[in-house]
Amino acid sequence: MFGGLKEKLLAARNRLGASIQGVAETQAPGSAASATAEPSVPPVMQETGTPAAPSFVDKLKVFIIERELIVSEKDVAEALSDLEMTLLESDVALPVCDAIIAIVKKCLVGKHRKIGESVDALVVGALKSALLDVLGKGFNLIEFIRPRDRPVKILFTGVNGTGKTTTVAKIGSYLKKQGFTVVIGAGDTYRAGAIEQIGVHAERIGIKIIQHQEGADPSAVLFDTVQYAVSHKIDVVLADTAGRFHTKSNLMNQLDKIRRVMKPDLIVYVDEAVAGNDAIVRAAEFDRTVGADAVILTKADMDSRGGAAISIAHTIGKPLMFLGTGQGYEDIMPFDPAQVVEDLLGSDA
Ligand SMILES: Nc1nc2c(ncn2[C@@H]2O[C@H](COP(=O)(O)OP(=O)(O)O)[C@@H](O)[C@H]2O)c(=O)[nH]1
Ligand SMILES: [Mg+2]
């Protein structure tokens, strides 16, 4: 997941580190700093027995800041513009790139008195703060459900084929494991085979489903689902819906009716991570027309660029709640910004 982005961030981190190391060397009288760095690099033994050259990151890690270091904007300008290109190539939205660059710059430019810290730690710290800032806090579904009146009604929306139905099943299974009772409403009455598809999922995960005939009014199905949940004291209603494009006003009106009839506590917008910027544009449109309280990005397992996941919370101002990571019911993970940043920058890759 996001392997391409991880690799590119490592390269950007190296370039930033190299420019700061250059500054430190020129500010150290007689290049004393660089002299202290070299001998402490342990020679890494390869399987052949010949010592391998230490990686660039290793060199930066042992390049310790030994005296006050002053970094100017000019010193890091080139490396920052490389970072910007890296982010744009990874499908990170432009305003998010700008926000990341501004924070990294703010962290790096100026006086550094952290004597004893490595140049690499300085750079990684700056990148981490920037990523954490744009990723926001995430959204804990369990904490959302727990204190609310029953049933807690969750409506899933989005375009066709992005993984809504699969996600409804995954969330159903996840909530069941957490001890909640769940009912699913088969609100996609539009696409041929959709009712059967969600029916098969529901049976496999052992969750009750409420369904009408193909072509029925989805508002009526979901109204019945809520009634069922009320009379059976079910904790959570998961409402599947037909995929639709925000440009089709009749279908968007239908969604509006569903919203009025069902009165969801939470509207979840589902899209696929692989759609990159398209997912962000669509999410913003859905949020504007029917509203969205949280986002799920599916197919993160097939997405190497990571741009949508990095950009969506900052761009539309709604938290990313889960990432879909495969086709199985277990393949869903709560989106934890700290964990994602750790995965992207934590080890040397
Ligand atoms: N690799 C992968 N495939 C997924 C994921 N989520 C859904 N899919 C697949 O995407 C396809 C469309 O899913 P579906 O739930 O029918 O989408 P819907 O039209 O939005 O309801 C199916 O083949 C799913 O198995 C995911 O996280 N990873
Ligand atoms: Mg579906």
Coordinates of C-alpha atoms and ligand atoms in Angstrom, one line a residue, residues 159-167 170 191 197 240 298-302 324-327 331, ligand 1:
V159 CA -20.3 6.3 -7.6
N160 CA -20.6 2.9 -9.2
G161 CA -18.1 0.1 -8.7
T162 CA -16.0 1.8 -6.1
G163 CA -16.7 -0.8 -3.4
K164 CA -19.8 0.5 -1.5
T165 CA -21.5 -2.9 -1.2
T166 CA -18.3 -4.7 -0.3
T167 CA -17.6 -2.0 2.3
K170 CA -16.9 -5.4 5.7
R191 CA -28.7 -2.3 -10.6
Q197 CA -25.1 -9.5 -4.2
D240 CA -26.3 0.3 0.9
T298 CA -11.3 1.4 -1.0
K299 CA -8.7 -0.5 -3.1
A300 CA -5.8 1.0 -1.2
D301 CA -4.1 -2.3 -1.7
M302 CA -4.0 -1.5 -5.5
G324 CA -10.2 -0.9 2.1
T325 CA -7.3 -3.1 1.6
G326 CA -8.6 -6.1 -0.4
Q327 CA -11.7 -8.1 -1.4
D331 CA -9.6 -6.3 4.4
Ligands
LIG1 N1 -8.7 -4.9 -4.3 C1 -9.8 -4.4 -3.7 N2 -11.0 -4.6 -4.3 C2 -12.1 -4.2 -3.7 C3 -12.0 -3.5 -2.5 N3 -13.3 -3.1 -2.2 C4 -14.1 -3.5 -3.1 N4 -13.4 -4.2 -4.1 C5 -13.9 -4.8 -5.3 O1 -14.5 -3.8 -6.2 C6 -15.5 -4.4 -6.9 C7 -16.8 -3.5 -6.8 O2 -17.3 -3.6 -5.5 P1 -18.8 -3.3 -5.1 O3 -18.8 -3.5 -3.6 O4 -19.7 -4.2 -5.9 O5 -18.9 -1.8 -5.6 P2 -20.2 -0.8 -5.6 O6 -20.7 -0.8 -7.0 O7 -19.7 0.5 -5.2 O8 -21.2 -1.4 -4.6 C8 -15.7 -5.8 -6.4 O9 -15.1 -6.7 -7.3 C9 -15.0 -5.8 -5.1 O10 -14.5 -7.1 -4.7 C10 -10.7 -3.2 -1.9 O11 -10.6 -2.6 -0.8 N5 -9.7 -3.8 -2.5

